[in-house]
GROMACS .gro file of C-alpha atoms in nm:
model
  425
    1MET     CA    1   7.579 -13.875   0.328
    2PRO     CA    2   7.254 -13.678   0.362
    3ILE     CA    3   7.013 -13.706   0.071
    4GLU     CA    4   6.980 -13.386  -0.129
    5LYS     CA    5   6.626 -13.249  -0.156
    6THR     CA    6   6.456 -13.029  -0.413
    7ASP     CA    7   6.101 -12.940  -0.504
    8THR     CA    8   6.124 -13.036  -0.873
    9LEU     CA    9   6.379 -13.249  -1.052
   10VAL     CA   10   6.406 -13.192  -1.427
   11VAL     CA   11   6.559 -13.488  -1.611
   12GLY     CA   12   6.725 -13.374  -1.933
   13GLY     CA   13   6.929 -13.066  -2.017
   14GLY     CA   14   6.829 -13.010  -2.377
   15GLN     CA   15   6.580 -12.761  -2.515
   16ALA     CA   16   6.295 -12.904  -2.306
   17GLY     CA   17   6.487 -12.892  -1.979
   18ILE     CA   18   6.612 -12.538  -2.038
   19ALA     CA   19   6.264 -12.413  -2.126
   20MET     CA   20   6.123 -12.584  -1.818
   21SER     CA   21   6.380 -12.417  -1.596
   22GLU     CA   22   6.280 -12.070  -1.712
   23HIS     CA   23   5.918 -12.122  -1.617
   24LEU     CA   24   5.992 -12.294  -1.288
   25SER     CA   25   6.214 -12.002  -1.193
   26SER     CA   26   5.940 -11.754  -1.283
   27HIS     CA   27   5.718 -11.929  -1.026
   28GLY     CA   28   5.993 -11.942  -0.766
   29VAL     CA   29   6.009 -12.320  -0.774
   30ASP     CA   30   6.331 -12.471  -0.639
   31HIS     CA   31   6.461 -12.717  -0.897
   32ILE     CA   32   6.761 -12.905  -1.032
   33ILE     CA   33   6.827 -13.010  -1.394
   34LEU     CA   34   7.026 -13.328  -1.449
   35GLU     CA   35   7.186 -13.392  -1.789
   36LYS     CA   36   7.385 -13.710  -1.838
   37LYS     CA   37   7.613 -13.552  -2.100
   38ARG     CA   38   7.627 -13.185  -2.202
   39ILE     CA   39   7.360 -12.921  -2.256
   40ALA     CA   40   7.200 -12.984  -2.596
   41GLU     CA   41   7.411 -13.294  -2.656
   42ALA     CA   42   7.189 -13.420  -2.937
   43TRP     CA   43   7.250 -13.099  -3.131
   44ARG     CA   44   7.624 -13.126  -3.072
   45THR     CA   45   7.699 -13.485  -3.167
   46GLY     CA   46   7.385 -13.627  -3.326
   47ARG     CA   47   7.306 -13.636  -3.697
   48TRP     CA   48   7.501 -13.515  -3.997
   49ASP     CA   49   7.761 -13.239  -3.982
   50THR     CA   50   7.583 -12.995  -4.214
   51MET     CA   51   7.244 -13.026  -4.048
   52VAL     CA   52   7.056 -12.702  -3.991
   53ALA     CA   53   6.734 -12.617  -3.814
   54ASN     CA   54   6.422 -12.697  -4.015
   55GLY     CA   55   6.273 -12.355  -3.944
   56PRO     CA   56   6.415 -12.003  -3.994
   57ALA     CA   57   6.593 -11.817  -3.714
   58TRP     CA   58   6.309 -11.570  -3.657
   59HIS     CA   59   6.080 -11.861  -3.568
   60ASP     CA   60   6.283 -12.153  -3.430
   61ARG     CA   61   6.393 -11.995  -3.105
   62PHE     CA   62   6.273 -11.914  -2.754
   63PRO     CA   63   6.080 -11.585  -2.725
   64ASN     CA   64   6.332 -11.408  -2.503
   65LEU     CA   65   6.651 -11.449  -2.705
   66LYS     CA   66   6.711 -11.384  -3.076
   67PHE     CA   67   6.988 -11.516  -3.300
   68GLU     CA   68   7.163 -11.180  -3.324
   69ASP     CA   69   7.438 -11.319  -3.552
   70SER     CA   70   7.199 -11.481  -3.803
   71HIS     CA   71   6.968 -11.338  -4.065
   72PRO     CA   72   6.607 -11.384  -3.950
   73ASP     CA   73   6.531 -11.601  -4.255
   74ALA     CA   74   6.848 -11.813  -4.223
   75PHE     CA   75   6.846 -12.174  -4.108
   76VAL     CA   76   7.080 -12.200  -3.811
   77PRO     CA   77   7.353 -12.471  -3.817
   78LYS     CA   78   7.328 -12.735  -3.546
   79ASP     CA   79   7.645 -12.620  -3.365
   80ARG     CA   80   7.503 -12.269  -3.339
   81MET     CA   81   7.179 -12.411  -3.204
   82ALA     CA   82   7.370 -12.596  -2.933
   83GLN     CA   83   7.550 -12.274  -2.841
   84TYR     CA   84   7.218 -12.089  -2.836
   85LEU     CA   85   7.077 -12.331  -2.580
   86SER     CA   86   7.392 -12.308  -2.368
   87ASP     CA   87   7.373 -11.928  -2.384
   88TYR     CA   88   7.007 -11.939  -2.289
   89ALA     CA   89   7.078 -12.163  -1.990
   90GLU     CA   90   7.342 -11.915  -1.874
   91MET     CA   91   7.110 -11.618  -1.934
   92ILE     CA   92   6.836 -11.760  -1.710
   93ASP     CA   93   7.087 -11.906  -1.462
   94ALA     CA   94   6.945 -12.255  -1.509
   95PRO     CA   95   7.067 -12.495  -1.236
   96VAL     CA   96   7.201 -12.755  -1.477
   97ARG     CA   97   7.431 -13.032  -1.361
   98THR     CA   98   7.600 -13.203  -1.655
   99GLY     CA   99   7.753 -13.548  -1.656
  100VAL     CA  100   7.493 -13.679  -1.410
  101GLU     CA  101   7.273 -13.968  -1.519
  102VAL     CA  102   6.940 -14.060  -1.361
  103LEU     CA  103   6.941 -14.434  -1.298
  104ASN     CA  104   6.612 -14.496  -1.116
  105ALA     CA  105   6.320 -14.299  -0.979
  106GLU     CA  106   6.046 -14.438  -0.756
  107LYS     CA  107   5.761 -14.295  -0.554
  108LYS     CA  108   5.830 -14.276  -0.183
  109PRO     CA  109   5.588 -14.520  -0.016
  110GLY     CA  110   5.316 -14.358   0.189
  111GLU     CA  111   5.424 -13.999   0.130
  112GLN     CA  112   5.455 -13.734  -0.135
  113GLY     CA  113   5.753 -13.728  -0.367
  114PHE     CA  114   6.013 -13.950  -0.527
  115LEU     CA  115   6.350 -14.099  -0.441
  116VAL     CA  116   6.586 -14.070  -0.736
  117ASP     CA  117   6.909 -14.264  -0.779
  118THR     CA  118   7.169 -14.086  -0.990
  119SER     CA  119   7.528 -14.152  -1.091
  120GLU     CA  120   7.628 -13.907  -0.817
  121GLY     CA  121   7.401 -14.010  -0.533
  122GLN     CA  122   7.036 -13.985  -0.429
  123ILE     CA  123   6.795 -13.694  -0.456
  124GLU     CA  124   6.450 -13.652  -0.304
  125ALA     CA  125   6.206 -13.454  -0.519
  126LYS     CA  126   5.842 -13.370  -0.471
  127ARG     CA  127   5.799 -13.360  -0.846
  128ILE     CA  128   5.975 -13.492  -1.156
  129VAL     CA  129   5.966 -13.338  -1.503
  130VAL     CA  130   6.072 -13.585  -1.771
  131ALA     CA  131   6.239 -13.362  -2.031
  132THR     CA  132   6.437 -13.626  -2.217
  133GLY     CA  133   6.283 -13.532  -2.550
  134ALA     CA  134   6.116 -13.708  -2.838
  135PHE     CA  135   6.430 -13.858  -2.993
  136GLN     CA  136   6.588 -14.091  -2.739
  137VAL     CA  137   6.676 -14.433  -2.880
  138PRO     CA  138   6.749 -14.464  -3.255
  139VAL     CA  139   6.558 -14.751  -3.414
  140ILE     CA  140   6.703 -14.974  -3.688
  141PRO     CA  141   6.448 -15.232  -3.803
  142PRO     CA  142   6.578 -15.593  -3.790
  143VAL     CA  143   6.567 -15.635  -4.168
  144ILE     CA  144   6.927 -15.691  -4.280
  145PRO     CA  145   7.127 -15.924  -4.050
  146LYS     CA  146   7.449 -15.776  -3.915
  147GLU     CA  147   7.649 -16.075  -4.039
  148GLU     CA  148   7.576 -15.977  -4.399
  149GLY     CA  149   7.877 -15.746  -4.381
  150ILE     CA  150   7.689 -15.431  -4.486
  151VAL     CA  151   7.762 -15.116  -4.290
  152GLN     CA  152   7.438 -15.004  -4.125
  153LEU     CA  153   7.399 -14.666  -3.954
  154HIS     CA  154   7.104 -14.486  -3.807
  155SER     CA  155   7.064 -14.132  -3.938
  156PHE     CA  156   7.134 -14.004  -3.585
  157HIS     CA  157   7.485 -14.151  -3.605
  158TYR     CA  158   7.558 -14.049  -3.964
  159HIS     CA  159   7.790 -13.747  -3.984
  160ASN     CA  160   7.931 -13.735  -4.337
  161SER     CA  161   8.012 -13.955  -4.637
  162ALA     CA  162   8.368 -14.015  -4.513
  163GLN     CA  163   8.219 -14.257  -4.259
  164LEU     CA  164   8.102 -14.487  -4.534
  165PRO     CA  165   8.301 -14.746  -4.727
  166GLN     CA  166   8.353 -14.731  -5.101
  167GLY     CA  167   8.039 -14.825  -5.286
  168ASN     CA  168   7.679 -14.720  -5.319
  169VAL     CA  169   7.438 -14.624  -5.041
  170LEU     CA  170   7.079 -14.713  -4.960
  171VAL     CA  171   6.887 -14.463  -4.749
  172VAL     CA  172   6.569 -14.596  -4.588
  173GLY     CA  173   6.308 -14.343  -4.480
  174THR     CA  174   6.195 -14.012  -4.622
  175GLY     CA  175   6.139 -13.778  -4.334
  176SER     CA  176   6.346 -13.463  -4.319
  177SER     CA  177   6.660 -13.658  -4.224
  178GLY     CA  178   6.635 -13.924  -4.494
  179VAL     CA  179   6.578 -13.690  -4.788
  180GLN     CA  180   6.847 -13.445  -4.681
  181ILE     CA  181   7.105 -13.720  -4.627
  182ALA     CA  182   7.021 -13.883  -4.960
  183ASP     CA  183   7.057 -13.551  -5.139
  184GLU     CA  184   7.384 -13.471  -4.965
  185LEU     CA  185   7.533 -13.811  -5.046
  186ARG     CA  186   7.439 -13.767  -5.412
  187ARG     CA  187   7.607 -13.428  -5.415
  188ASP     CA  188   7.916 -13.594  -5.263
  189GLY     CA  189   7.933 -13.826  -5.564
  190LYS     CA  190   7.769 -14.135  -5.417
  191GLU     CA  191   7.522 -14.350  -5.609
  192VAL     CA  192   7.216 -14.328  -5.387
  193TYR     CA  193   6.915 -14.557  -5.355
  194LEU     CA  194   6.623 -14.413  -5.157
  195SER     CA  195   6.342 -14.620  -5.005
  196VAL     CA  196   6.041 -14.386  -4.993
  197SER     CA  197   5.789 -14.409  -4.711
  198PRO     CA  198   5.445 -14.241  -4.684
  199HIS     CA  199   5.505 -13.872  -4.633
  200ASP     CA  200   5.376 -13.518  -4.619
  201ARG     CA  201   5.584 -13.269  -4.818
  202PRO     CA  202   5.474 -12.910  -4.761
  203PRO     CA  203   5.626 -12.624  -4.959
  204ARG     CA  204   5.930 -12.467  -4.800
  205ARG     CA  205   5.809 -12.125  -4.911
  206TYR     CA  206   5.503 -12.006  -5.098
  207ARG     CA  207   5.407 -11.659  -5.214
  208GLY     CA  208   5.709 -11.512  -5.039
  209ARG     CA  209   5.644 -11.662  -4.695
  210ASP     CA  210   5.806 -11.958  -4.522
  211ASN     CA  211   5.617 -12.274  -4.439
  212VAL     CA  212   5.629 -12.196  -4.064
  213TRP     CA  213   5.450 -11.865  -4.124
  214TRP     CA  214   5.175 -12.034  -4.320
  215LEU     CA  215   5.133 -12.298  -4.049
  216GLY     CA  216   5.090 -12.014  -3.803
  217VAL     CA  217   4.837 -11.799  -3.986
  218LEU     CA  218   4.640 -12.104  -4.097
  219GLY     CA  219   4.620 -12.228  -3.738
  220LEU     CA  220   4.788 -12.557  -3.824
  221TRP     CA  221   5.051 -12.536  -3.550
  222ASP     CA  222   4.764 -12.565  -3.302
  223ALA     CA  223   4.619 -12.885  -3.447
  224PRO     CA  224   4.566 -13.110  -3.141
  225SER     CA  225   4.641 -13.435  -3.320
  226MET     CA  226   4.744 -13.581  -3.653
  227ALA     CA  227   4.478 -13.610  -3.920
  228PRO     CA  228   4.327 -13.961  -3.933
  229GLY     CA  229   4.527 -14.190  -4.159
  230THR     CA  230   4.844 -13.979  -4.147
  231GLU     CA  231   4.995 -14.117  -3.825
  232ARG     CA  232   5.267 -14.299  -4.020
  233PHE     CA  233   5.349 -14.006  -4.245
  234ALA     CA  234   5.697 -13.857  -4.228
  235ILE     CA  235   5.728 -13.480  -4.268
  236CYS     CA  236   5.961 -13.384  -4.553
  237VAL     CA  237   6.090 -13.031  -4.508
  238SER     CA  238   6.443 -12.899  -4.546
  239GLY     CA  239   6.643 -12.595  -4.444
  240ALA     CA  240   6.947 -12.710  -4.644
  241ARG     CA  241   7.110 -12.458  -4.881
  242GLY     CA  242   6.890 -12.177  -4.755
  243GLY     CA  243   6.573 -12.386  -4.753
  244GLU     CA  244   6.408 -12.574  -5.036
  245THR     CA  245   6.093 -12.770  -5.103
  246VAL     CA  246   6.151 -13.144  -5.102
  247ASP     CA  247   6.068 -13.288  -5.444
  248PHE     CA  248   6.119 -13.657  -5.514
  249ARG     CA  249   6.082 -13.601  -5.887
  250ARG     CA  250   6.375 -13.361  -5.873
  251LEU     CA  251   6.581 -13.608  -5.671
  252ALA     CA  252   6.512 -13.878  -5.931
  253LYS     CA  253   6.600 -13.642  -6.216
  254GLU     CA  254   6.930 -13.564  -6.044
  255GLY     CA  255   7.020 -13.931  -6.010
  256VAL     CA  256   6.867 -14.068  -5.689
  257ASN     CA  257   6.713 -14.413  -5.743
  258LEU     CA  258   6.365 -14.431  -5.589
  259PHE     CA  259   6.202 -14.743  -5.443
  260GLY     CA  260   5.896 -14.820  -5.235
  261MET     CA  261   5.890 -14.886  -4.866
  262THR     CA  262   6.142 -15.147  -4.748
  263GLN     CA  263   5.973 -15.475  -4.660
  264SER     CA  264   6.211 -15.771  -4.622
  265TYR     CA  265   6.554 -15.912  -4.693
  266LYS     CA  266   6.659 -16.263  -4.791
  267GLU     CA  267   6.977 -16.406  -4.939
  268GLY     CA  268   7.114 -16.070  -5.043
  269VAL     CA  269   6.790 -15.941  -5.195
  270LEU     CA  270   6.589 -15.653  -5.049
  271LYS     CA  271   6.219 -15.639  -5.131
  272PHE     CA  272   6.010 -15.323  -5.150
  273ALA     CA  273   5.637 -15.261  -5.120
  274PRO     CA  274   5.447 -15.169  -5.441
  275ASP     CA  275   5.354 -14.832  -5.290
  276LEU     CA  276   5.600 -14.587  -5.442
  277ALA     CA  277   5.354 -14.427  -5.685
  278GLU     CA  278   5.089 -14.390  -5.416
  279SER     CA  279   5.336 -14.239  -5.167
  280ILE     CA  280   5.446 -13.982  -5.427
  281ALA     CA  281   5.083 -13.909  -5.520
  282GLU     CA  282   4.980 -13.870  -5.155
  283GLY     CA  283   5.268 -13.630  -5.100
  284ASP     CA  284   5.156 -13.430  -5.405
  285ARG     CA  285   4.797 -13.416  -5.277
  286GLY     CA  286   4.910 -13.277  -4.945
  287TYR     CA  287   5.139 -13.027  -5.115
  288LEU     CA  288   4.868 -12.895  -5.346
  289ALA     CA  289   4.613 -12.887  -5.064
  290PHE     CA  290   4.853 -12.668  -4.866
  291LEU     CA  291   4.878 -12.427  -5.160
  292ASP     CA  292   4.497 -12.423  -5.181
  293MET     CA  293   4.468 -12.329  -4.812
  294ALA     CA  294   4.728 -12.056  -4.854
  295ASP     CA  295   4.554 -11.911  -5.160
  296ALA     CA  296   4.220 -11.919  -4.980
  297TYR     CA  297   4.377 -11.731  -4.688
  298VAL     CA  298   4.508 -11.460  -4.920
  299GLU     CA  299   4.168 -11.429  -5.088
  300ARG     CA  300   3.990 -11.415  -4.754
  301THR     CA  301   4.218 -11.165  -4.580
  302GLY     CA  302   4.340 -10.954  -4.871
  303VAL     CA  303   4.701 -10.976  -4.752
  304ASP     CA  304   4.933 -10.849  -5.026
  305LEU     CA  305   5.139 -11.150  -5.132
  306PRO     CA  306   5.254 -11.217  -5.490
  307ARG     CA  307   5.091 -11.494  -5.689
  308GLU     CA  308   5.309 -11.800  -5.755
  309PRO     CA  309   5.140 -12.018  -6.020
  310GLU     CA  310   5.469 -12.195  -6.101
  311ALA     CA  311   5.456 -12.361  -5.758
  312ARG     CA  312   5.181 -12.587  -5.895
  313GLU     CA  313   5.389 -12.707  -6.187
  314LEU     CA  314   5.519 -13.058  -6.115
  315LEU     CA  315   5.812 -13.219  -6.292
  316ALA     CA  316   5.753 -13.523  -6.511
  317THR     CA  317   5.698 -13.845  -6.320
  318PRO     CA  318   6.023 -14.046  -6.329
  319ASP     CA  319   6.039 -14.398  -6.471
  320SER     CA  320   6.122 -14.536  -6.125
  321VAL     CA  321   5.772 -14.434  -6.017
  322THR     CA  322   5.577 -14.547  -6.324
  323ASN     CA  323   5.777 -14.872  -6.348
  324PRO     CA  324   5.882 -14.942  -5.989
  325VAL     CA  325   6.140 -15.205  -5.900
  326SER     CA  326   6.014 -15.449  -5.639
  327GLU     CA  327   6.345 -15.604  -5.532
  328LEU     CA  328   6.713 -15.525  -5.535
  329ASN     CA  329   7.020 -15.747  -5.508
  330LEU     CA  330   7.242 -15.531  -5.289
  331ALA     CA  331   7.570 -15.685  -5.408
  332GLU     CA  332   7.479 -15.647  -5.774
  333ALA     CA  333   7.376 -15.285  -5.710
  334GLY     CA  334   7.710 -15.221  -5.541
  335ILE     CA  335   7.544 -15.119  -5.214
  336THR     CA  336   7.789 -15.144  -4.926
  337SER     CA  337   7.612 -14.930  -4.668
  338VAL     CA  338   7.260 -14.856  -4.547
  339ILE     CA  339   7.147 -14.549  -4.356
  340TRP     CA  340   6.827 -14.602  -4.163
  341ALA     CA  341   6.628 -14.278  -4.121
  342THR     CA  342   6.364 -14.475  -3.937
  343GLY     CA  343   6.292 -14.275  -3.626
  344PHE     CA  344   6.331 -14.325  -3.255
  345ARG     CA  345   6.166 -14.489  -2.958
  346GLN     CA  346   6.135 -14.348  -2.612
  347ASP     CA  347   6.287 -14.512  -2.305
  348PHE     CA  348   6.143 -14.437  -1.963
  349ASN     CA  349   6.257 -14.758  -1.792
  350TRP     CA  350   6.430 -14.557  -1.520
  351LEU     CA  351   6.096 -14.412  -1.405
  352LYS     CA  352   5.896 -14.659  -1.196
  353ALA     CA  353   5.548 -14.511  -1.210
  354ASP     CA  354   5.196 -14.606  -1.306
  355THR     CA  355   5.168 -14.363  -1.594
  356PHE     CA  356   5.257 -14.568  -1.902
  357GLU     CA  357   5.061 -14.775  -2.149
  358GLU     CA  358   5.171 -15.134  -2.211
  359SER     CA  359   5.361 -15.007  -2.514
  360GLY     CA  360   5.558 -14.772  -2.290
  361LYS     CA  361   5.386 -14.459  -2.417
  362PRO     CA  362   5.327 -14.200  -2.144
  363ILE     CA  363   4.972 -14.143  -2.019
  364HIS     CA  364   4.932 -13.769  -1.976
  365GLN     CA  365   4.717 -13.463  -2.047
  366ARG     CA  366   4.924 -13.184  -2.202
  367GLY     CA  367   5.226 -13.312  -2.013
  368VAL     CA  368   5.056 -13.370  -1.679
  369ALA     CA  369   5.094 -13.741  -1.607
  370ALA     CA  370   4.835 -13.979  -1.470
  371GLU     CA  371   5.066 -14.034  -1.171
  372PRO     CA  372   5.056 -13.724  -0.943
  373GLY     CA  373   5.384 -13.537  -0.928
  374ILE     CA  374   5.510 -13.650  -1.270
  375TYR     CA  375   5.520 -13.427  -1.577
  376PHE     CA  376   5.644 -13.471  -1.933
  377LEU     CA  377   5.788 -13.216  -2.174
  378GLY     CA  378   5.907 -13.238  -2.534
  379LEU     CA  379   5.682 -13.524  -2.644
  380PRO     CA  380   5.555 -13.527  -3.004
  381TRP     CA  381   5.208 -13.374  -3.017
  382GLN     CA  382   5.221 -13.316  -2.642
  383SER     CA  383   4.957 -13.045  -2.671
  384ARG     CA  384   4.954 -12.970  -3.044
  385ARG     CA  385   5.146 -13.001  -3.367
  386GLY     CA  386   5.410 -12.746  -3.260
  387SER     CA  387   5.506 -12.932  -2.941
  388SER     CA  388   5.828 -13.086  -3.076
  389PHE     CA  389   5.961 -12.755  -3.207
  390LEU     CA  390   6.177 -12.516  -3.007
  391TRP     CA  391   5.915 -12.245  -2.968
  392GLY     CA  392   5.641 -12.502  -2.909
  393ILE     CA  393   5.837 -12.665  -2.628
  394TRP     CA  394   5.875 -12.326  -2.459
  395HIS     CA  395   5.498 -12.274  -2.457
  396ASP     CA  396   5.431 -12.630  -2.338
  397ALA     CA  397   5.683 -12.569  -2.060
  398LYS     CA  398   5.488 -12.262  -1.954
  399TYR     CA  399   5.172 -12.470  -1.921
  400VAL     CA  400   5.350 -12.743  -1.725
  401GLY     CA  401   5.515 -12.481  -1.503
  402ASP     CA  402   5.175 -12.324  -1.433
  403GLN     CA  403   5.034 -12.664  -1.335
  404ILE     CA  404   5.325 -12.726  -1.098
  405ALA     CA  405   5.268 -12.383  -0.939
  406ILE     CA  406   4.898 -12.462  -0.895
  407GLN     CA  407   4.973 -12.794  -0.724
  408ARG     CA  408   5.231 -12.627  -0.499
  409ALA     CA  409   4.967 -12.376  -0.390
  410TYR     CA  410   4.728 -12.656  -0.298
  411GLY     CA  411   5.005 -12.838  -0.115
  412GLN     CA  412   5.100 -12.529   0.086
  413TYR     CA  413   4.746 -12.459   0.202
  414ASP     CA  414   4.719 -12.556   0.569
  415GLY     CA  415   4.353 -12.474   0.634
  416GLU     CA  416   4.429 -12.187   0.872
  417ALA     CA  417   4.214 -11.941   0.679
  418ALA     CA  418   3.918 -12.177   0.705
  419LYS     CA  419   3.982 -12.224   1.078
  420ILE     CA  420   3.990 -11.848   1.137
  421THR     CA  421   3.669 -11.796   0.940
  422THR     CA  422   3.493 -12.073   1.130
  423ALA     CA  423   3.606 -11.939   1.468
  424ALA     CA  424   3.481 -11.590   1.379
  425ARG     CA  425   3.131 -11.728   1.337
   0.00000   0.00000   0.00000
């Protein structure tokens, strides 16, 4: 069979791939999007059933389509977000092929472009956009051996408490997923133990405006990289129940048992780092610093926003923080399941190209890879803090699309204009 050819192959049919398609189409670039499952599959089947977007509907969207059936300040459920992306793909007539997996991609020797093996045959492409996203392979640290008989789930595969056996639950990790799951399990009647990691916990709202608005007017969405020393920090923000500020003191008061960062496991006993108090204090410092920046903005600009002094009032520090427990016998604590909210790793093994560090991290500049003809989209901090968010991906896609159009223009130049000018002399 003849090999199909296209100018640009986009690998991944989630939010990154759909955004990329819009900008490629605006430049008239012939392209194909391959998605191994369904459009926005991670929104459909990943994570817990009641998950919502972490930003309000007016903000967490692409510029050219609103959530007409949602209040602008509402936090859209994950199923609605999946439908939104499907609707968007249909609106822009994105050439998505679902159920097609990319198996291998290699540069064609001695010429421009790549030969790509897929589950449905081969494709030749001059360019490849890797739009497989930031959350590819769930990571469970090798702490508790499988043979211990404890149910262990990554937060990506946790859907609801009915999945779990009778008994208590340990949640490890305090990014947005970990804290929301721990809170939901407690509300479902589970006894919850929460291993707290270093974190940043901004206010959900302050002085009548959502966190995303403050990040915008303060210029923080455009930060090019994480602040030194915060690379390991998880971001604790929640859209649950209409949006609320994450507060570990409140969680402890309501019955969640707090521990430091998980370190090791031996003979049924889990050990924790002596860092719980410092993690809570660091989170508080970041929270109060955010309020300071917001107040300074109001003072500087004169924008009419109500004062909110009660936002600075912190609950009493719980005993679990002042007198932390360093180890826990899981059987004695009745813990029968562990949910690991411990992040993801990326997997680009299918792409044979000289554009990766030894660790596997892509080498790129704002999504333009070191290897000519390869582009990335949807990476954390790809160009700035907002790169992993829906609206941020759209703007990164515009930049990548512009770069592809520029390279196409160079490639299409045949020198005829120069020849004509020279001959005229």
